Short mmCIF file of C-alpha atoms in Angstrom, two decimals:
data_model
loop_
_atom_site.label_atom_id
_atom_site.label_comp_id
_atom_site.label_asym_id
_atom_site.label_seq_id
_atom_site.Cartn_x
_atom_site.Cartn_y
_atom_site.Cartn_z
CA UNK A 1 -6.20 0.12 30.11
CA UNK A 2 -2.49 -1.98 31.21
CA UNK A 3 0.08 -3.67 28.82
CA UNK A 4 3.19 -5.11 29.73
CA UNK A 5 6.32 -4.30 27.58
CA UNK A 6 5.95 -6.45 25.12
CA UNK A 7 1.68 -5.75 24.66
CA UNK A 8 2.94 -2.17 24.41
CA UNK A 9 5.73 -2.85 22.21
CA UNK A 10 2.83 -5.44 20.14
CA UNK A 11 0.44 -1.90 20.06
CA UNK A 12 3.09 0.74 19.76
CA UNK A 13 4.40 -1.28 16.55
CA UNK A 14 2.53 0.63 13.85
CA UNK A 15 4.29 3.77 15.42
CA UNK A 16 7.38 3.49 17.81
CA UNK A 17 10.12 0.91 17.88
CA UNK A 18 10.31 1.11 21.48
CA UNK A 19 13.24 0.54 24.31
CA UNK A 20 13.22 0.60 27.70
CA UNK A 21 15.13 2.60 30.45
CA UNK A 22 14.69 0.52 33.07
CA UNK A 23 13.65 -3.33 34.13
CA UNK A 24 11.48 -4.26 32.20
CA UNK A 25 9.46 -5.31 35.41
CA UNK A 26 7.84 -1.50 35.99
CA UNK A 27 8.08 -0.90 32.06
CA UNK A 28 4.30 -1.91 31.62
CA UNK A 29 2.19 1.10 30.69
CA UNK A 30 -1.38 2.66 31.30
CA UNK A 31 -2.85 3.45 28.08
CA UNK A 32 -6.54 5.13 27.01
CA UNK A 33 -7.02 6.14 23.50
CA UNK A 34 -10.43 7.41 21.65
CA UNK A 35 -11.41 8.71 17.65
CA UNK A 36 -12.98 11.91 18.43
CA UNK A 37 -14.84 13.68 14.16
CA UNK A 38 -11.82 12.31 12.98
CA UNK A 39 -9.10 13.19 15.60
CA UNK A 40 -6.78 10.40 17.25
CA UNK A 41 -6.71 10.72 21.41
CA UNK A 42 -4.04 8.80 23.46
CA UNK A 43 -3.69 9.31 27.39
CA UNK A 44 -0.47 7.13 28.36
CA UNK A 45 1.12 6.83 31.35
CA UNK A 46 4.74 5.39 30.71
CA UNK A 47 8.12 3.86 31.93
CA UNK A 48 11.52 5.61 31.27
CA UNK A 49 12.54 3.89 27.85
CA UNK A 50 13.07 5.33 24.03
CA UNK A 51 10.98 5.74 20.70
CA UNK A 52 11.89 5.72 17.89
CA UNK A 53 9.81 6.61 15.14
CA UNK A 54 10.93 6.27 11.24
CA UNK A 55 8.42 6.31 8.72
CA UNK A 56 10.48 4.92 6.14
CA UNK A 57 10.26 1.79 7.52
CA UNK A 58 6.35 1.66 8.07
CA UNK A 59 4.89 2.76 4.77
CA UNK A 60 1.42 1.30 4.89
CA UNK A 61 0.77 3.50 7.70
CA UNK A 62 -0.53 7.51 7.61
CA UNK A 63 2.26 8.68 9.09
CA UNK A 64 1.06 12.76 7.45
CA UNK A 65 0.07 13.84 10.75
CA UNK A 66 0.60 15.92 13.62
CA UNK A 67 1.35 15.44 17.39
CA UNK A 68 -0.43 17.74 19.82
CA UNK A 69 1.22 16.66 23.15
CA UNK A 70 0.65 18.04 26.48
CA UNK A 71 2.85 16.36 29.17
CA UNK A 72 1.99 15.95 32.71
CA UNK A 73 4.54 14.22 34.20
CA UNK A 74 8.10 13.88 33.51
CA UNK A 75 9.07 14.42 29.96
CA UNK A 76 12.23 14.41 27.88
CA UNK A 77 14.58 14.73 25.05
CA UNK A 78 13.01 14.57 21.13
CA UNK A 79 14.68 14.90 18.05
CA UNK A 80 12.54 15.66 15.03
CA UNK A 81 14.62 15.40 11.76
CA UNK A 82 18.31 16.64 12.45
CA UNK A 83 16.99 19.04 15.62
CA UNK A 84 16.52 17.83 19.18
CA UNK A 85 14.67 19.94 22.22
CA UNK A 86 13.07 19.48 24.95
CA UNK A 87 9.43 18.64 26.67
CA UNK A 88 8.26 19.16 29.73
CA UNK A 89 5.28 19.72 31.79
CA UNK A 90 5.75 23.67 31.19
CA UNK A 91 4.41 23.61 27.32
CA UNK A 92 2.47 22.56 24.78
CA UNK A 93 3.84 20.28 21.97
CA UNK A 94 3.76 20.12 18.10
CA UNK A 95 5.36 17.57 16.81
CA UNK A 96 5.28 16.54 12.49
CA UNK A 97 5.56 13.28 13.36
CA UNK A 98 5.96 12.83 9.14
CA UNK A 99 9.84 12.94 10.23
CA UNK A 100 11.53 10.62 11.99
CA UNK A 101 11.67 10.75 15.50
CA UNK A 102 13.21 10.20 18.93
CA UNK A 103 12.48 10.46 21.67
CA UNK A 104 14.49 9.96 25.53
CA UNK A 105 12.04 10.49 27.90
CA UNK A 106 11.92 9.46 31.66
CA UNK A 107 9.09 7.48 33.34
CA UNK A 108 5.78 10.39 32.22
CA UNK A 109 1.80 10.61 31.75
CA UNK A 110 0.50 12.65 28.85
CA UNK A 111 -1.95 13.13 26.99
CA UNK A 112 -1.91 13.35 22.82
CA UNK A 113 -4.39 14.34 19.42
CA UNK A 114 -2.55 13.49 16.18
CA UNK A 115 -4.04 16.15 13.70
CA UNK A 116 -3.76 15.00 10.08
CA UNK A 117 -1.60 17.17 8.14
CA UNK A 118 -4.15 18.07 5.77
CA UNK A 119 -6.66 18.96 8.15
CA UNK A 120 -4.61 21.84 9.06
CA UNK A 121 -3.41 23.01 5.96
CA UNK A 122 0.16 22.06 7.50
CA UNK A 123 2.91 21.80 4.46
CA UNK A 124 6.23 19.46 6.14
CA UNK A 125 9.33 21.73 5.11
CA UNK A 126 7.50 25.48 5.08
CA UNK A 127 6.20 24.85 8.29
CA UNK A 128 7.51 24.63 11.62
CA UNK A 129 8.08 20.45 12.12
CA UNK A 130 8.11 21.24 15.97
CA UNK A 131 6.59 24.32 17.76
CA UNK A 132 5.37 24.71 21.78
CA UNK A 133 3.92 27.20 23.84
CA UNK A 134 4.54 28.33 27.12
CA UNK A 135 1.45 27.30 29.14
CA UNK A 136 1.50 30.15 31.16
CA UNK A 137 0.77 32.47 28.45
CA UNK A 138 -2.81 33.71 27.96
CA UNK A 139 -2.01 31.19 24.11
CA UNK A 140 -1.22 28.97 26.55
CA UNK A 141 -3.86 28.89 29.10
CA UNK A 142 -6.40 29.26 25.55
CA UNK A 143 -4.99 26.06 24.12
CA UNK A 144 -4.98 23.85 27.01
CA UNK A 145 -8.48 25.08 28.24
CA UNK A 146 -9.53 24.29 24.33
CA UNK A 147 -7.94 20.63 25.25
CA UNK A 148 -9.16 19.50 28.04
CA UNK A 149 -12.54 19.95 26.52
CA UNK A 150 -11.38 17.66 23.57
CA UNK A 151 -11.24 15.40 25.72
CA UNK A 152 -14.20 15.82 27.43
CA UNK A 153 -16.68 15.99 24.89
CA UNK A 154 -17.45 12.00 24.43
CA UNK A 155 -18.35 11.64 28.00
CA UNK A 156 -21.14 14.81 29.06
CA UNK A 157 -21.53 16.59 25.02
CA UNK A 158 -23.24 15.51 22.01
CA UNK A 159 -22.38 13.58 19.17
CA UNK A 160 -22.86 17.01 16.95
CA UNK A 161 -21.07 20.16 19.31
CA UNK A 162 -18.63 17.33 19.37
CA UNK A 163 -17.83 18.12 15.64
CA UNK A 164 -17.45 21.32 16.55
CA UNK A 165 -15.20 21.94 19.49
CA UNK A 166 -12.87 19.56 17.13
CA UNK A 167 -13.18 21.93 14.70
CA UNK A 168 -12.75 25.20 16.96
CA UNK A 169 -9.67 22.96 18.95
CA UNK A 170 -8.04 22.23 15.10
CA UNK A 171 -8.97 26.04 14.42
CA UNK A 172 -7.73 27.11 17.80
CA UNK A 173 -3.64 24.72 16.60
CA UNK A 174 -3.64 26.26 13.94
CA UNK A 175 -3.91 29.75 14.74
CA UNK A 176 -1.71 29.96 17.91
CA UNK A 177 1.10 27.26 17.45
CA UNK A 178 1.96 27.65 13.36
CA UNK A 179 0.17 30.70 12.79
CA UNK A 180 -1.59 31.82 9.48
CA UNK A 181 -0.72 30.92 6.39
CA UNK A 182 0.45 34.02 4.44
CA UNK A 183 -0.31 33.93 0.65
CA UNK A 184 -3.74 31.95 2.04
CA UNK A 185 -5.00 33.28 5.39
CA UNK A 186 -7.26 30.69 6.83
CA UNK A 187 -7.65 26.90 6.00
CA UNK A 188 -10.52 26.99 4.17
CA UNK A 189 -12.76 24.22 2.85
CA UNK A 190 -12.07 24.50 -0.67
CA UNK A 191 -8.37 24.13 0.25
CA UNK A 192 -8.62 21.31 1.62
CA UNK A 193 -9.30 16.99 -0.29
CA UNK A 194 -13.17 16.08 -1.14
CA UNK A 195 -11.88 12.77 0.38
CA UNK A 196 -10.93 13.87 3.56
CA UNK A 197 -14.31 17.01 3.53
CA UNK A 198 -15.95 13.61 2.49
CA UNK A 199 -14.80 10.94 5.94
CA UNK A 200 -14.86 14.60 8.11
CA UNK A 201 -18.77 15.35 7.76
CA UNK A 202 -19.55 11.49 8.46
CA UNK A 203 -16.96 11.87 11.19
CA UNK A 204 -19.11 14.04 12.29
CA UNK A 205 -22.81 13.06 11.40
CA UNK A 206 -23.34 9.94 12.42
CA UNK A 207 -25.38 10.29 14.76
CA UNK A 208 -28.06 11.32 11.53
CA UNK A 209 -30.59 8.51 11.00
CA UNK A 210 -30.46 9.19 7.44
CA UNK A 211 -26.12 10.00 6.74
CA UNK A 212 -26.24 8.42 2.92
CA UNK A 213 -24.92 8.42 -0.55
CA UNK A 214 -28.53 10.25 -1.93
CA UNK A 215 -27.35 13.30 1.27
CA UNK A 216 -23.16 13.41 0.83
CA UNK A 217 -24.68 13.49 -3.36
CA UNK A 218 -27.06 16.69 -2.44
CA UNK A 219 -24.35 18.08 0.26
CA UNK A 220 -20.76 18.02 -2.05
CA UNK A 221 -23.14 18.68 -5.05
CA UNK A 222 -21.23 15.43 -6.78
CA UNK A 223 -22.48 13.03 -8.68
CA UNK A 224 -22.73 9.39 -7.37
CA UNK A 225 -19.89 7.92 -9.43
CA UNK A 226 -17.36 10.53 -8.06
CA UNK A 227 -18.57 9.60 -4.66
CA UNK A 228 -17.73 6.37 -4.78
CA UNK A 229 -14.64 6.89 -6.39
CA UNK A 230 -13.70 8.44 -2.96
CA UNK A 231 -14.86 5.56 -0.92
CA UNK A 232 -14.05 2.58 -3.86
CA UNK A 233 -11.14 1.34 -1.82
CA UNK A 234 -13.45 1.67 1.88
CA UNK A 235 -15.42 -1.07 0.05
CA UNK A 236 -18.29 1.61 -0.84
CA UNK A 237 -20.13 4.56 0.91
CA UNK A 238 -22.20 2.63 3.35
CA UNK A 239 -19.48 0.38 4.46
CA UNK A 240 -17.08 2.88 5.30
CA UNK A 241 -20.35 4.70 7.02
CA UNK A 242 -21.04 1.06 8.26
CA UNK A 243 -17.82 1.04 9.32
CA UNK A 244 -17.37 3.98 11.62
CA UNK A 245 -20.52 3.27 13.56
CA UNK A 246 -18.67 -0.07 14.24
CA UNK A 247 -15.75 1.70 15.71
CA UNK A 248 -17.49 4.22 17.81
CA UNK A 249 -19.57 0.89 19.25
CA UNK A 250 -16.66 -0.10 19.98
CA UNK A 251 -15.53 2.31 21.74
CA UNK A 252 -17.77 2.64 23.66
CA UNK A 253 -18.43 -1.25 24.67
CA UNK A 254 -14.97 -1.44 25.42
CA UNK A 255 -15.62 1.27 28.13
CA UNK A 256 -18.11 0.53 29.06
CA UNK A 257 -20.18 -1.09 32.11
CA UNK A 258 -21.46 -4.60 31.93
CA UNK A 259 -24.74 -4.61 32.55
CA UNK A 260 -28.30 -6.31 31.08
CA UNK A 261 -29.14 -4.43 27.94
CA UNK A 262 -25.88 -2.28 27.59
CA UNK A 263 -24.96 -4.22 23.77
CA UNK A 264 -28.37 -3.21 22.44
CA UNK A 265 -28.11 0.09 24.08
CA UNK A 266 -25.26 1.10 22.11
CA UNK A 267 -26.00 -0.68 18.34
CA UNK A 268 -29.24 1.23 19.37
CA UNK A 269 -27.64 4.42 19.29
CA UNK A 270 -24.92 3.98 16.23
CA UNK A 271 -27.60 3.18 13.87
CA UNK A 272 -27.67 -0.44 14.12
CA UNK A 273 -31.71 -2.20 14.59
CA UNK A 274 -30.99 -5.84 14.34
CA UNK A 275 -29.39 -7.31 16.97
CA UNK A 276 -27.54 -10.77 14.24
CA UNK A 277 -26.30 -8.15 12.22
CA UNK A 278 -25.32 -6.01 14.61
CA UNK A 279 -23.49 -9.08 16.15
CA UNK A 280 -22.17 -10.88 12.45
CA UNK A 281 -20.89 -7.80 11.40
CA UNK A 282 -18.97 -6.37 14.33
CA UNK A 283 -17.42 -10.34 14.87
CA UNK A 284 -16.40 -9.64 11.46
CA UNK A 285 -15.01 -6.45 11.98
CA UNK A 286 -12.63 -6.70 15.72
CA UNK A 287 -12.46 -10.50 15.47
CA UNK A 288 -15.08 -11.01 18.60
CA UNK A 289 -18.17 -10.52 19.53
CA UNK A 290 -20.12 -7.27 20.92
CA UNK A 291 -20.82 -9.26 25.07
CA UNK A 292 -17.12 -10.13 24.68
CA UNK A 293 -15.72 -6.87 23.69
CA UNK A 294 -18.06 -5.94 26.63
CA UNK A 295 -16.65 -8.30 29.08
CA UNK A 296 -13.19 -7.26 28.53
CA UNK A 297 -13.82 -3.50 30.23
CA UNK A 298 -14.36 -5.40 33.14
CA UNK A 299 -11.07 -7.01 32.73
CA UNK A 300 -8.69 -2.98 32.36
CA UNK A 301 -6.21 -2.95 34.73
CA UNK A 302 -5.32 -6.84 35.33
CA UNK A 303 -2.35 -6.66 33.17
CA UNK A 304 -3.67 -9.98 31.50
CA UNK A 305 -3.41 -10.48 28.35
CA UNK A 306 -6.50 -9.25 26.16
CA UNK A 307 -9.06 -9.13 23.71
CA UNK A 308 -9.57 -4.83 24.19
CA UNK A 309 -5.62 -4.48 23.97
CA UNK A 310 -5.53 -6.24 20.09
CA UNK A 311 -8.65 -5.04 18.78
CA UNK A 312 -7.00 -1.32 20.08
CA UNK A 313 -4.22 -1.57 18.38
CA UNK A 314 -5.75 -3.12 15.08
CA UNK A 315 -7.56 0.71 15.22
CA UNK A 316 -4.69 2.43 16.09
CA UNK A 317 -3.14 1.09 12.93
CA UNK A 318 -5.89 1.80 10.64
CA UNK A 319 -4.59 5.22 9.37
CA UNK A 320 -5.82 6.61 6.19
CA UNK A 321 -3.79 8.09 3.64
CA UNK A 322 -5.94 11.21 2.31
#
């Protein structure tokens, strides 16, 4: 998806202030975003620019995550907290985005993965705010291969395998870039907040027809009242599951080739059997119909403002606090 400078500034606003370092007419951005099992993925081709990330100015969003980043072209200098570093294609980088962050980049192509602190068992202050690893080492090659598999999971892998690949990638980042916790050893499910575990389970099992309150109660051995309490701010358990399936539907439609029957096929894949209720829920959530979303995929690369850009921004902004 091609964005001009103002569109890029609008999309990035929950995370970055954007300052171009080259003529405005060449400061456009190509970006593709997706979600895999609770991880947020982005591939971005950017001009030379300065990015400023200040969590204190955007308190309505969750900044408790680390950015795993792989540059294929370009790079630049970054400051995380009070420390400065250089990012280049020869290394993999892990950055704590809960801290003040400034990046001065040349024209670059990169792929990043946003990983919640809780999923890694990351402790701010006790662990490094920035770490990197050389690609030309056994650890670097292993991480790079796992990263590539994660990026390819939505294309040709089942939903259940996708969840396992995402979990394995997070585990490798924890072990190879941060190391084991001295006191606790590997991160265990019992160390994670229940809300995160519930959300993670739901993300990995959206394909399951039997995913509902009763199954979550059995799997997590909690009362219905406890379960409802963890999803109260999301409008309830059923609403949360429905919205996650709508998100998956949106991304499939926004990237699919427009053809007859595509909307119905995507709706069925994510367990929406009634076309009228699917259309109504989709329009309520995204302010556009499924057909409009599908049509917008043909507009990519035109450089014109599109509903897809606006809706992708809204989806990206939906970082949750655990």
